[in-house]
Amino acid sequence: MEFKISKDLIQQLEQLIQNRDDRQLEVLLNDLHHADIAEILDELDFDEATYIFKVLDSEKTAEILLELEDDLRENILSRLSPKEIAEELDELETNDAADIIAELSKDRKVEVISELQDAEHAKDIVDLLRYKEDTAGGIMHKELVKVNENWNVLTCVKEMRVQAENISKVHSIYVVDDEDRLKGRLSLKDLLTTSTKTPISEVYIRKLNSVKVDTEDVEVARIMQKYDLEAIPVTDELGRLVGRITIDDILDVIKDEADKDYQLAAGITQDVEANDSILELTKARLPWLLIGMVIEIIASFVLKSNESAFQKYSTLIIFVPLLSATAGNIGVQASAIVVQGLANGTLKKFSRSYFSKEIAVAMISGTIISLLLLGYHSFMYQQYQVGLAISISIIVVILFAATLGTLVPLFLHKNKIDPAIATGPFVSTTNDVFGIILYFWIAQMILGF
Amino acid sequence: MEFKISKDLIQQLEQLIQNRDDRQLEVLLNDLHHADIAEILDELDFDEATYIFKVLDSEKTAEILLELEDDLRENILSRLSPKEIAEELDELETNDAADIIAELSKDRKVEVISELQDAEHAKDIVDLLRYKEDTAGGIMHKELVKVNENWNVLTCVKEMRVQAENISKVHSIYVVDDEDRLKGRLSLKDLLTTSTKTPISEVYIRKLNSVKVDTEDVEVARIMQKYDLEAIPVTDELGRLVGRITIDDILDVIKDEADKDYQLAAGITQDVEANDSILELTKARLPWLLIGMVIEIIASFVLKSNESAFQKYSTLIIFVPLLSATAGNIGVQASAIVVQGLANGTLKKFSRSYFSKEIAVAMISGTIISLLLLGYHSFMYQQYQVGLAISISIIVVILFAATLGTLVPLFLHKNKIDPAIATGPFVSTTNDVFGIILYFWIAQMILGF
C-alpha cells in the first residue's frame, strides 16, 4: 500500500502537461490520494504544479491545498481569484478553511470571506478566526453532532443523520440544553440499543471532559492523552458548546512541542524549517550565536589573566578544549533528562533524591574520565603534578556542570520559562566558561602559580 | 475539568489508609478517572500505593496499572500472584495485556498466561507476544470488528453488535473473505442507510490502506499521519487480517521518535528517564563523554604543536574557546534544520539550493560575528594583524562548520543511520577540533609564524 513517487510518474506527468492533455492527467491523478498528489506537486516546478492544480476539481484540490508545503501553497493561492479560493474553502472543514484564510493578506481575507457560498459555513469560519492560534479555540473545528436534551431518541437519530452528513468522524454525540450549553454526551451504542421513544435526558452520560476556548493547546493535548480521548468538546465562557477538537488536531500540537524542544536544544529560536528564507533562518540562529560569543569573551579574559600560568605549565592550556567540551556535554545531558522528566511528569520540582542520583552519575563518569586523563597525561608529558591538577579539576568541573545542568531547567520551569533552553547553547557556553574558571582556580591551588 | 492532586486529598487518603478504612477509600476513589488515580499512586509511598491498589476492584486497577510509572508497576506486580495478575490482564485490551506480560520474568510469564480465564483473549495475547516491539505487530491490538463478504447487511449488523461489545472505539468494520483475508471496509453510515438484505459484497469499499505485521512502527505512524487515518488494519504474510492499530497506539511512537532525536542531540543513547537507575543513566551518558574526550585530545595535540605561535601572539590562544563554541553552535544549528527537514519531508536528499541557502546564512552570521570580533579585539588589544587573523579565520571556521553540519546528517541518513546523531556531542566536538585546526592554519598564513 506504500506510495512512492517514481521518476517515471513525474516524467509522464510533465509530458502530459506539455501536451496540455488534461483528460489523461485527470485519469492518472484521480485514483491517487490527495496527500500523494500534494507530494507530487511539491516535486514539480511551480508552473507545472499550478497547471495540475487547475485541472483537478475543487473537491480534490481543497484537500491537496492543505497538504502542500507553505511556499507552494502561498504561490498557488496568489494565482487564484478570491472566488476560486472561496470555492476551495467551501469544501474544507471549518478549522482547515480558517487556517488558510489566516495566511492571506488582510484585503484578500475580506474578499474571500465575502465569496463563500455556504452562509453557515462562512459564519463558522469567521467565528474561528477570532481565536488565538495556540488555544483550544484556535485548533478546534465547528463540525460536530449535537442533540437537545429535551428530544427523544427518534428525533435524535433523525437529526444526527442530517448533521453527520458533513462530518467524517462522529466520535461522540453531544447533548446541549435550550441555551446550547453542554450537558453531556450520548454513545452511538446506547442510541442503537434504546427504544426510540425514550427521552434523551434519560440515556445521556452526564460526566464529560471538556475544555474552554482559551485553554492552551498544549494543555488540551495533555488532557486528551492522559484520558485517552479521541475527541473533546470546547465550550465558551457561558458553557455553550462551540466546537470540538479531535485527536488528529492535537497530533500537530504534540509534534510541534517536541520539535520546539529539539530546536531550543540546537540553538534555534522560532519555528524555522529547511524551506524558510535566508533572512528567517538567520534571524532564528544569529541571536544564539551572538549570546555564545559574548559569553565566550568572558572565557578569553580568564585565559588572558592566567597567561603566566600556562606559559609556565604549557600542558595546562592544551586541555582547555577537552575540559570545556566535557563540561558542556555533561551539563546538556543533565539538563535534557530533567527537561524530559518535567515534560512527561516523572519529575515535578526539585527532588533531593533525583539530585543525589545525578551527582552520583556525574561522580562515576567524572572519576572514570579523570583517571583516564591522568594516565594519558602522565604517559605523554611526564609532568605528574600538572596531570594531577588537571585530573582533579576535571572532576570538580564535571560535578559543577552536572549541578548547574540539573538546577537551571528546574529554575526556568519554576519561573514559567521553557526549560529546554537549558539544553541549548546559552547554558552550554556558560558551563564552558565556569569550567575554565574552576579549572584554573584549582590548578592554581595545586600548582601554586 | 482539570484534575490537580491536592495536598489535602493526599493527606486524607493517607489517613484513611492508616485507619484501614477501605469503604471510605473506595467512595473517594471510585469517582476518579483511572489516569488520575495512577497519578495519585505515583505520589504516595510504595506501601500506601499497594494498599490502595488492593482495595480497588480489578476493572479499575487494570487500567491504573497501565498508567503507573514503570518502577511502581514493577513493584506492585511483584506483590501480586500470577492468578491476580491474570485477573488484571483479563480486563485489558490485548496489546496492553501483552505489554505488561512482556515486562515479567520468563517463569512468571508462563504462570500468568496459564491463569488467564478467557481462552480467546489468552490466545490473542500470546499471539501478540510473538511480534517485535517496534513493528506494526508489536503495537497492534486484536480488538476489531470484521464481517464476511458473503454475509448480508442484517447478519452483519447482528454480528457487529456482538463483536463491538468489547471494543471501545469501532472506527471501521473490516470485510474479510472465507480465508480471513482482508478485502475492504464498511462504513457505519452505509450500513445504516442500506436495506438489510443487501449482500455485503455490494456495499463495501474495496480500497483500503493496510500495513503488514512487520512494517516498522515509525512507518505506520508516517502512513497514518499522511493519510489522516484514525485506524489501520494489519495483515500477515498471507494477507489475513490479524489486528488493528488506532491513532492512540501511534501517539507514543511519534512521541518516542521525537524524544529520541532530542536525546541524541543532548548526547544520551538509549531511552533513559529521570527515574532510571544510576547505572542505566551512566551507561546512556558515559560513552558520549568518552567519545568527546578522545576527540578533544586531538585538539590538545593541535594546541601543543602551535605552542610557539601563541607564546608569540598571546591573544591567539585566548579566543580558542570562543572559536570552538561558535563552530560547535553553528554546526549543530545547521544539522538540526536538516534533521527536521528529513523528518518532515521538506528535505529528502542533498539539494544544491538548500546548501547554498545554508552557506548564505553562515556567511551573513559569520560576517557579523567576525566584524564584531575584529572591532572588539582591535579596541582591547591593539594588535591589528592578530585581530585580522582571528576575524578572518572565524568566518572560514563558521563556513566549514555549516558545511559539515549540513552534510553529516545527510550522509548519515543516506547510510540509514539516525541523522539526529549529527546534532549530538560527537559532531559538535569534531567541529571544535576542525575549527581549532583551521584557526591556527589561517593565523599561520596571515601572521607567518
Short mmCIF file of C-alpha atoms in Angstrom, two decimals, chain B residues 25-407:
data_model
loop_
_atom_site.label_atom_id
_atom_site.label_comp_id
_atom_site.label_asym_id
_atom_site.label_seq_id
_atom_site.Cartn_x
_atom_site.Cartn_y
_atom_site.Cartn_z
CA LEU B 25 -11.27 4.88 50.28
CA GLU B 26 -13.42 3.26 47.65
CA VAL B 27 -16.00 6.03 47.86
CA LEU B 28 -13.32 8.66 47.48
CA LEU B 29 -11.52 7.00 44.58
CA ASN B 30 -14.36 5.44 42.64
CA ASP B 31 -15.38 8.77 41.22
CA LEU B 32 -11.93 9.48 39.84
CA HIS B 33 -10.62 8.58 36.42
CA HIS B 34 -8.07 5.76 36.41
CA ALA B 35 -5.43 8.10 35.00
CA ASP B 36 -5.96 10.42 37.98
CA ILE B 37 -5.73 7.53 40.45
CA ALA B 38 -2.47 6.45 38.81
CA GLU B 39 -1.14 9.98 39.30
CA ILE B 40 -2.11 9.82 42.97
CA LEU B 41 -0.46 6.42 43.47
CA ASP B 42 2.74 7.75 41.93
CA GLU B 43 2.73 10.43 44.64
CA LEU B 44 2.17 8.05 47.56
CA ASP B 45 4.84 5.84 49.02
CA PHE B 46 5.03 2.29 47.81
CA ASP B 47 3.19 0.56 50.67
CA GLU B 48 0.35 3.05 50.54
CA ALA B 49 0.05 2.68 46.78
CA THR B 50 -0.07 -1.11 47.05
CA TYR B 51 -2.69 -0.87 49.79
CA ILE B 52 -4.98 1.27 47.63
CA PHE B 53 -4.34 -0.94 44.65
CA LYS B 54 -5.60 -3.97 46.57
CA VAL B 55 -8.72 -2.13 47.79
CA LEU B 56 -9.96 -1.22 44.32
CA ASP B 57 -11.56 -3.80 42.04
CA SER B 58 -9.70 -5.26 39.08
CA GLU B 59 -11.76 -3.48 36.46
CA LYS B 60 -10.31 -0.22 37.72
CA THR B 61 -6.85 -1.43 38.77
CA ALA B 62 -6.16 -2.98 35.39
CA GLU B 63 -6.42 0.42 33.73
CA ILE B 64 -4.47 2.06 36.55
CA LEU B 65 -1.65 -0.45 36.09
CA LEU B 66 -1.14 0.80 32.53
CA GLU B 67 -0.78 4.41 33.64
CA LEU B 68 1.66 3.88 36.52
CA GLU B 69 5.33 4.74 36.26
CA ASP B 70 7.46 1.75 35.39
CA ASP B 71 9.08 1.15 38.75
CA LEU B 72 5.86 1.38 40.74
CA ARG B 73 4.15 -1.00 38.30
CA GLU B 74 7.03 -3.43 38.59
CA ASN B 75 6.85 -3.23 42.37
CA ILE B 76 3.12 -3.80 42.51
CA LEU B 77 3.25 -6.68 40.04
CA SER B 78 5.93 -8.34 42.15
CA ARG B 79 3.49 -8.39 45.07
CA LEU B 80 0.66 -9.96 43.08
CA SER B 81 0.26 -13.70 42.50
CA PRO B 82 0.16 -14.95 38.89
CA LYS B 83 -3.58 -15.50 39.36
CA GLU B 84 -4.07 -11.92 40.49
CA ILE B 85 -2.06 -10.57 37.58
CA ALA B 86 -4.09 -12.72 35.18
CA GLU B 87 -7.28 -11.20 36.61
CA GLU B 88 -5.96 -7.73 35.81
CA LEU B 89 -4.98 -8.77 32.30
CA ASP B 90 -8.40 -10.26 31.58
CA GLU B 91 -9.76 -6.73 31.88
CA LEU B 92 -7.31 -5.17 29.44
CA GLU B 93 -7.12 -4.83 25.69
CA THR B 94 -4.88 -7.45 24.09
CA ASN B 95 -1.97 -5.16 23.30
CA ASP B 96 -1.93 -3.59 26.75
CA ALA B 97 -2.06 -7.03 28.35
CA ALA B 98 0.77 -8.24 26.11
CA ASP B 99 2.87 -5.20 27.03
CA ILE B 100 2.53 -5.99 30.72
CA ILE B 101 3.30 -9.69 30.25
CA ALA B 102 6.40 -8.73 28.28
CA GLU B 103 7.71 -6.96 31.38
CA LEU B 104 7.51 -10.13 33.53
CA SER B 105 10.26 -12.68 34.07
CA LYS B 106 10.21 -15.76 31.86
CA ASP B 107 8.81 -18.08 34.55
CA ARG B 108 6.12 -15.71 35.69
CA LYS B 109 5.08 -15.10 32.09
CA VAL B 110 4.16 -18.77 31.67
CA GLU B 111 2.38 -18.89 35.02
CA VAL B 112 0.35 -15.77 34.33
CA ILE B 113 -0.65 -16.90 30.85
CA SER B 114 -1.85 -20.25 32.19
CA GLU B 115 -4.10 -18.40 34.66
CA LEU B 116 -5.87 -16.29 32.02
CA GLN B 117 -9.59 -17.15 32.10
CA ASP B 118 -10.83 -16.05 28.68
CA ALA B 119 -9.33 -18.58 26.25
CA GLU B 120 -9.86 -16.41 23.17
CA HIS B 121 -8.30 -13.40 24.87
CA ALA B 122 -5.36 -15.53 26.05
CA LYS B 123 -4.77 -16.80 22.52
CA ASP B 124 -4.75 -13.25 21.18
CA ILE B 125 -2.32 -12.08 23.84
CA VAL B 126 0.09 -14.95 23.22
CA ASP B 127 -0.18 -14.24 19.53
CA LEU B 128 0.83 -10.59 20.05
CA LEU B 129 3.87 -11.58 22.15
CA ARG B 130 5.45 -13.05 19.02
CA TYR B 131 5.96 -9.72 17.31
CA LYS B 132 8.89 -7.39 17.67
CA GLU B 133 8.18 -4.29 19.76
CA ASP B 134 8.91 -1.75 17.04
CA THR B 135 6.77 -3.28 14.29
CA ALA B 136 3.10 -2.97 13.38
CA GLY B 137 2.63 -6.39 15.02
CA GLY B 138 4.17 -5.08 18.20
CA ILE B 139 1.84 -2.12 18.57
CA MET B 140 -1.41 -3.51 17.11
CA HIS B 141 -4.28 -4.92 19.13
CA LYS B 142 -6.57 -7.79 18.32
CA GLU B 143 -9.82 -5.97 19.06
CA LEU B 144 -11.61 -5.13 15.84
CA VAL B 145 -14.92 -5.66 14.10
CA LYS B 146 -14.86 -7.83 11.00
CA VAL B 147 -17.56 -9.28 8.76
CA ASN B 148 -17.56 -11.83 5.96
CA GLU B 149 -18.02 -10.54 2.42
CA ASN B 150 -20.65 -13.25 1.83
CA TRP B 151 -22.98 -12.07 4.56
CA ASN B 152 -25.82 -9.62 4.06
CA VAL B 153 -26.34 -6.35 5.91
CA LEU B 154 -28.65 -7.89 8.52
CA THR B 155 -26.28 -10.69 9.56
CA CYS B 156 -23.59 -8.13 9.55
CA VAL B 157 -25.34 -5.76 11.95
CA LYS B 158 -26.10 -8.62 14.32
CA GLU B 159 -22.54 -9.92 14.27
CA MET B 160 -21.19 -6.43 14.68
CA ARG B 161 -23.16 -5.83 17.84
CA VAL B 162 -21.70 -8.96 19.41
CA GLN B 163 -18.17 -8.11 18.37
CA ALA B 164 -18.41 -4.45 19.29
CA GLU B 165 -19.29 -5.35 22.87
CA ASN B 166 -15.67 -5.36 23.98
CA ILE B 167 -14.39 -2.62 21.76
CA SER B 168 -14.29 0.94 22.91
CA LYS B 169 -13.84 2.55 19.51
CA VAL B 170 -15.20 0.90 16.40
CA HIS B 171 -13.86 3.25 13.67
CA SER B 172 -14.20 0.86 10.73
CA ILE B 173 -15.76 -2.51 10.04
CA TYR B 174 -13.37 -4.68 8.09
CA VAL B 175 -14.53 -7.10 5.42
CA VAL B 176 -12.75 -10.44 5.02
CA ASP B 177 -13.23 -13.49 2.80
CA ASP B 178 -13.65 -17.10 3.96
CA GLU B 179 -9.89 -17.40 4.44
CA ASP B 180 -9.88 -14.33 6.69
CA ARG B 181 -8.06 -12.29 4.06
CA LEU B 182 -8.70 -8.56 4.23
CA LYS B 183 -10.87 -7.41 1.32
CA GLY B 184 -12.05 -3.93 2.26
CA ARG B 185 -14.08 -1.97 4.75
CA LEU B 186 -17.61 -0.90 5.50
CA SER B 187 -18.65 2.47 6.84
CA LEU B 188 -21.11 2.56 9.70
CA LYS B 189 -23.04 5.21 7.79
CA ASP B 190 -23.53 2.99 4.72
CA LEU B 191 -24.63 0.16 6.93
CA LEU B 192 -27.33 2.32 8.47
CA THR B 193 -28.67 3.53 5.16
CA THR B 194 -28.72 0.25 3.17
CA SER B 195 -31.52 -2.29 3.00
CA THR B 196 -30.91 -5.19 5.38
CA LYS B 197 -30.98 -7.83 2.63
CA THR B 198 -28.24 -6.30 0.53
CA PRO B 199 -25.17 -8.57 0.35
CA ILE B 200 -22.09 -7.01 1.91
CA SER B 201 -20.12 -7.61 -1.25
CA GLU B 202 -22.27 -4.96 -2.95
CA VAL B 203 -21.69 -2.17 -0.46
CA TYR B 204 -18.19 -2.48 0.90
CA ILE B 205 -15.33 -0.21 -0.10
CA ARG B 206 -12.56 -2.16 -1.75
CA LYS B 207 -9.86 0.47 -1.50
CA LEU B 208 -8.22 0.37 1.87
CA ASN B 209 -4.89 1.23 3.42
CA SER B 210 -3.30 -1.54 5.42
CA VAL B 211 0.12 -2.43 6.77
CA LYS B 212 1.97 -5.72 7.21
CA VAL B 213 2.80 -7.14 10.64
CA ASP B 214 6.48 -6.46 10.08
CA THR B 215 6.12 -2.84 8.90
CA GLU B 216 8.21 -0.62 11.17
CA ASP B 217 6.19 1.30 13.74
CA VAL B 218 7.56 4.68 12.60
CA GLU B 219 6.45 3.86 9.06
CA VAL B 220 2.95 3.03 10.34
CA ALA B 221 2.93 6.38 12.14
CA ARG B 222 4.01 8.14 8.96
CA ILE B 223 1.29 6.49 6.86
CA MET B 224 -1.46 7.15 9.40
CA GLN B 225 -0.47 10.80 9.66
CA LYS B 226 -0.07 11.34 5.96
CA TYR B 227 -3.44 9.85 5.08
CA ASP B 228 -5.09 11.19 8.21
CA LEU B 229 -6.25 7.74 9.37
CA GLU B 230 -7.70 7.04 12.78
CA ALA B 231 -7.17 3.29 12.42
CA ILE B 232 -5.35 0.99 10.04
CA PRO B 233 -5.75 -2.80 9.67
CA VAL B 234 -2.72 -5.08 9.91
CA THR B 235 -2.32 -8.18 7.73
CA ASP B 236 0.05 -11.14 7.92
CA GLU B 237 2.20 -12.65 5.17
CA LEU B 238 -0.87 -14.30 3.63
CA GLY B 239 -2.91 -11.11 3.63
CA ARG B 240 -5.05 -12.28 6.54
CA LEU B 241 -6.43 -9.64 8.87
CA VAL B 242 -4.62 -10.13 12.19
CA GLY B 243 -5.02 -6.84 14.04
CA ARG B 244 -5.64 -3.15 14.02
CA ILE B 245 -3.67 -0.07 15.02
CA THR B 246 -5.54 3.02 16.20
CA ILE B 247 -4.23 6.55 16.35
CA ASP B 248 -3.67 6.46 20.12
CA ASP B 249 -1.32 3.49 19.62
CA ILE B 250 0.91 5.56 17.36
CA LEU B 251 0.85 8.63 19.58
CA ASP B 252 3.53 7.00 21.71
CA VAL B 253 5.55 6.08 18.63
CA ILE B 254 5.51 9.70 17.48
CA LYS B 255 6.49 11.00 20.90
CA ASP B 256 9.22 8.40 21.37
CA GLU B 257 10.67 9.27 17.99
CA ALA B 258 10.78 12.97 18.86
CA ASP B 259 12.24 12.20 22.30
CA LYS B 260 14.93 10.06 20.71
CA ASP B 261 16.08 12.92 18.48
CA TYR B 262 16.20 15.23 21.46
CA GLN B 263 18.18 12.72 23.49
CA LEU B 264 20.65 12.08 20.69
CA ALA B 265 21.12 15.84 20.39
CA ALA B 266 21.83 16.00 24.10
CA GLY B 267 24.30 13.13 23.95
CA ILE B 268 22.22 10.41 25.55
CA THR B 269 21.91 6.99 23.98
CA GLN B 270 19.17 4.56 24.98
CA ASP B 271 15.82 5.70 26.19
CA VAL B 272 16.54 6.77 29.77
CA GLU B 273 14.33 8.72 32.13
CA ALA B 274 14.75 10.72 35.30
CA ASN B 275 13.61 7.76 37.38
CA ASP B 276 16.02 5.20 35.90
CA SER B 277 18.85 3.80 37.98
CA ILE B 278 22.29 5.39 38.35
CA LEU B 279 23.81 2.54 36.37
CA GLU B 280 21.38 2.94 33.47
CA LEU B 281 21.84 6.69 33.39
CA THR B 282 25.62 6.36 33.42
CA LYS B 283 25.56 3.72 30.67
CA ALA B 284 23.49 6.02 28.48
CA ARG B 285 25.77 9.00 29.01
CA LEU B 286 29.36 7.93 29.60
CA PRO B 287 30.04 6.69 26.03
CA TRP B 288 29.36 10.13 24.56
CA LEU B 289 31.52 11.79 27.18
CA LEU B 290 34.37 9.42 26.38
CA ILE B 291 33.99 9.95 22.65
CA GLY B 292 34.05 13.70 23.23
CA MET B 293 37.15 13.30 25.38
CA VAL B 294 39.04 11.31 22.78
CA ILE B 295 38.20 13.83 20.07
CA GLU B 296 39.28 16.72 22.26
CA ILE B 297 42.62 15.01 22.88
CA ILE B 298 43.26 15.68 19.20
CA ALA B 299 42.61 19.34 19.97
CA SER B 300 45.30 19.15 22.65
CA PHE B 301 47.81 17.99 20.02
CA VAL B 302 46.90 20.86 17.76
CA LEU B 303 47.38 23.35 20.57
CA LYS B 304 50.60 21.71 21.66
CA SER B 305 52.08 21.94 18.19
CA ASN B 306 51.16 25.62 17.95
CA GLU B 307 52.63 26.46 21.31
CA SER B 308 55.29 28.74 19.92
CA ALA B 309 52.66 30.66 17.96
CA PHE B 310 50.57 31.56 20.93
CA GLN B 311 53.54 32.32 23.07
CA LYS B 312 54.36 34.95 20.49
CA TYR B 313 50.78 36.14 19.85
CA SER B 314 49.12 35.58 23.19
CA THR B 315 45.64 36.78 22.18
CA LEU B 316 45.51 33.95 19.64
CA ILE B 317 45.02 31.34 22.31
CA ILE B 318 42.54 33.23 24.44
CA PHE B 319 39.93 33.21 21.65
CA VAL B 320 40.11 29.45 21.14
CA PRO B 321 37.07 28.76 23.39
CA LEU B 322 35.06 31.42 21.53
CA LEU B 323 36.04 29.99 18.21
CA SER B 324 35.30 26.40 19.04
CA ALA B 325 31.99 27.22 20.74
CA THR B 326 30.88 29.22 17.70
CA ALA B 327 31.87 26.41 15.35
CA GLY B 328 30.05 23.90 17.53
CA ASN B 329 26.92 26.05 17.78
CA ILE B 330 26.60 26.81 14.10
CA GLY B 331 27.27 23.20 13.17
CA VAL B 332 24.55 21.95 15.48
CA GLN B 333 22.09 24.57 14.20
CA ALA B 334 22.77 23.57 10.60
CA SER B 335 22.38 19.88 11.41
CA ALA B 336 19.18 20.37 13.40
CA ILE B 337 17.44 22.06 10.49
CA VAL B 338 18.49 19.26 8.15
CA VAL B 339 17.39 16.60 10.65
CA GLN B 340 13.96 18.18 10.96
CA GLY B 341 13.74 18.67 7.21
CA LEU B 342 14.43 14.97 6.71
CA ALA B 343 11.90 14.04 9.37
CA ASN B 344 9.04 16.10 7.97
CA GLY B 345 9.88 15.55 4.33
CA THR B 346 10.80 19.15 3.40
CA LEU B 347 14.27 17.82 2.61
CA LYS B 348 14.82 14.44 1.02
CA LYS B 349 18.43 14.36 -0.06
CA PHE B 350 21.29 16.73 -0.83
CA SER B 351 19.89 19.75 -2.65
CA ARG B 352 22.13 22.39 -4.13
CA SER B 353 19.59 25.14 -3.48
CA TYR B 354 19.27 24.25 0.17
CA PHE B 355 23.03 24.02 0.58
CA SER B 356 23.53 27.47 -0.99
CA LYS B 357 20.94 28.87 1.39
CA GLU B 358 22.73 27.40 4.38
CA ILE B 359 26.03 28.82 3.17
CA ALA B 360 24.39 32.23 2.77
CA VAL B 361 23.07 32.07 6.34
CA ALA B 362 26.52 31.08 7.59
CA MET B 363 28.15 33.84 5.53
CA ILE B 364 25.84 36.51 6.97
CA SER B 365 26.21 35.28 10.55
CA GLY B 366 29.95 34.77 10.07
CA THR B 367 30.48 38.28 8.72
CA ILE B 368 28.58 39.89 11.57
CA ILE B 369 30.40 37.86 14.22
CA SER B 370 33.73 38.42 12.54
CA LEU B 371 33.32 42.20 12.32
CA LEU B 372 32.21 42.45 15.93
CA LEU B 373 35.19 40.42 16.98
CA LEU B 374 37.59 42.46 14.88
CA GLY B 375 36.30 45.66 16.46
CA TYR B 376 36.46 44.20 19.95
CA HIS B 377 39.94 42.78 19.52
CA SER B 378 41.32 45.98 17.99
CA PHE B 379 39.82 48.02 20.81
CA MET B 380 41.06 45.72 23.58
CA TYR B 381 44.45 44.59 22.42
CA GLN B 382 45.51 46.95 19.61
CA GLN B 383 47.19 44.10 17.71
CA TYR B 384 45.52 44.74 14.38
CA GLN B 385 47.19 41.98 12.43
CA VAL B 386 46.32 39.36 15.02
CA GLY B 387 42.77 40.71 15.15
CA LEU B 388 42.53 40.37 11.39
CA ALA B 389 43.84 36.80 11.53
CA ILE B 390 41.29 35.89 14.18
CA SER B 391 38.38 37.51 12.39
CA ILE B 392 39.19 36.02 9.01
CA SER B 393 39.64 32.58 10.41
CA ILE B 394 36.36 32.73 12.31
CA ILE B 395 34.48 33.27 9.03
CA VAL B 396 36.24 30.30 7.47
CA VAL B 397 35.58 28.16 10.53
CA ILE B 398 31.89 29.13 10.53
CA LEU B 399 31.54 28.27 6.83
CA PHE B 400 33.28 24.98 7.40
CA ALA B 401 31.11 24.11 10.41
CA ALA B 402 27.94 24.97 8.49
CA THR B 403 29.06 22.76 5.61
CA LEU B 404 29.89 19.85 7.89
CA GLY B 405 26.69 20.41 9.84
CA THR B 406 24.65 20.21 6.65
CA LEU B 407 26.43 17.29 5.02
#
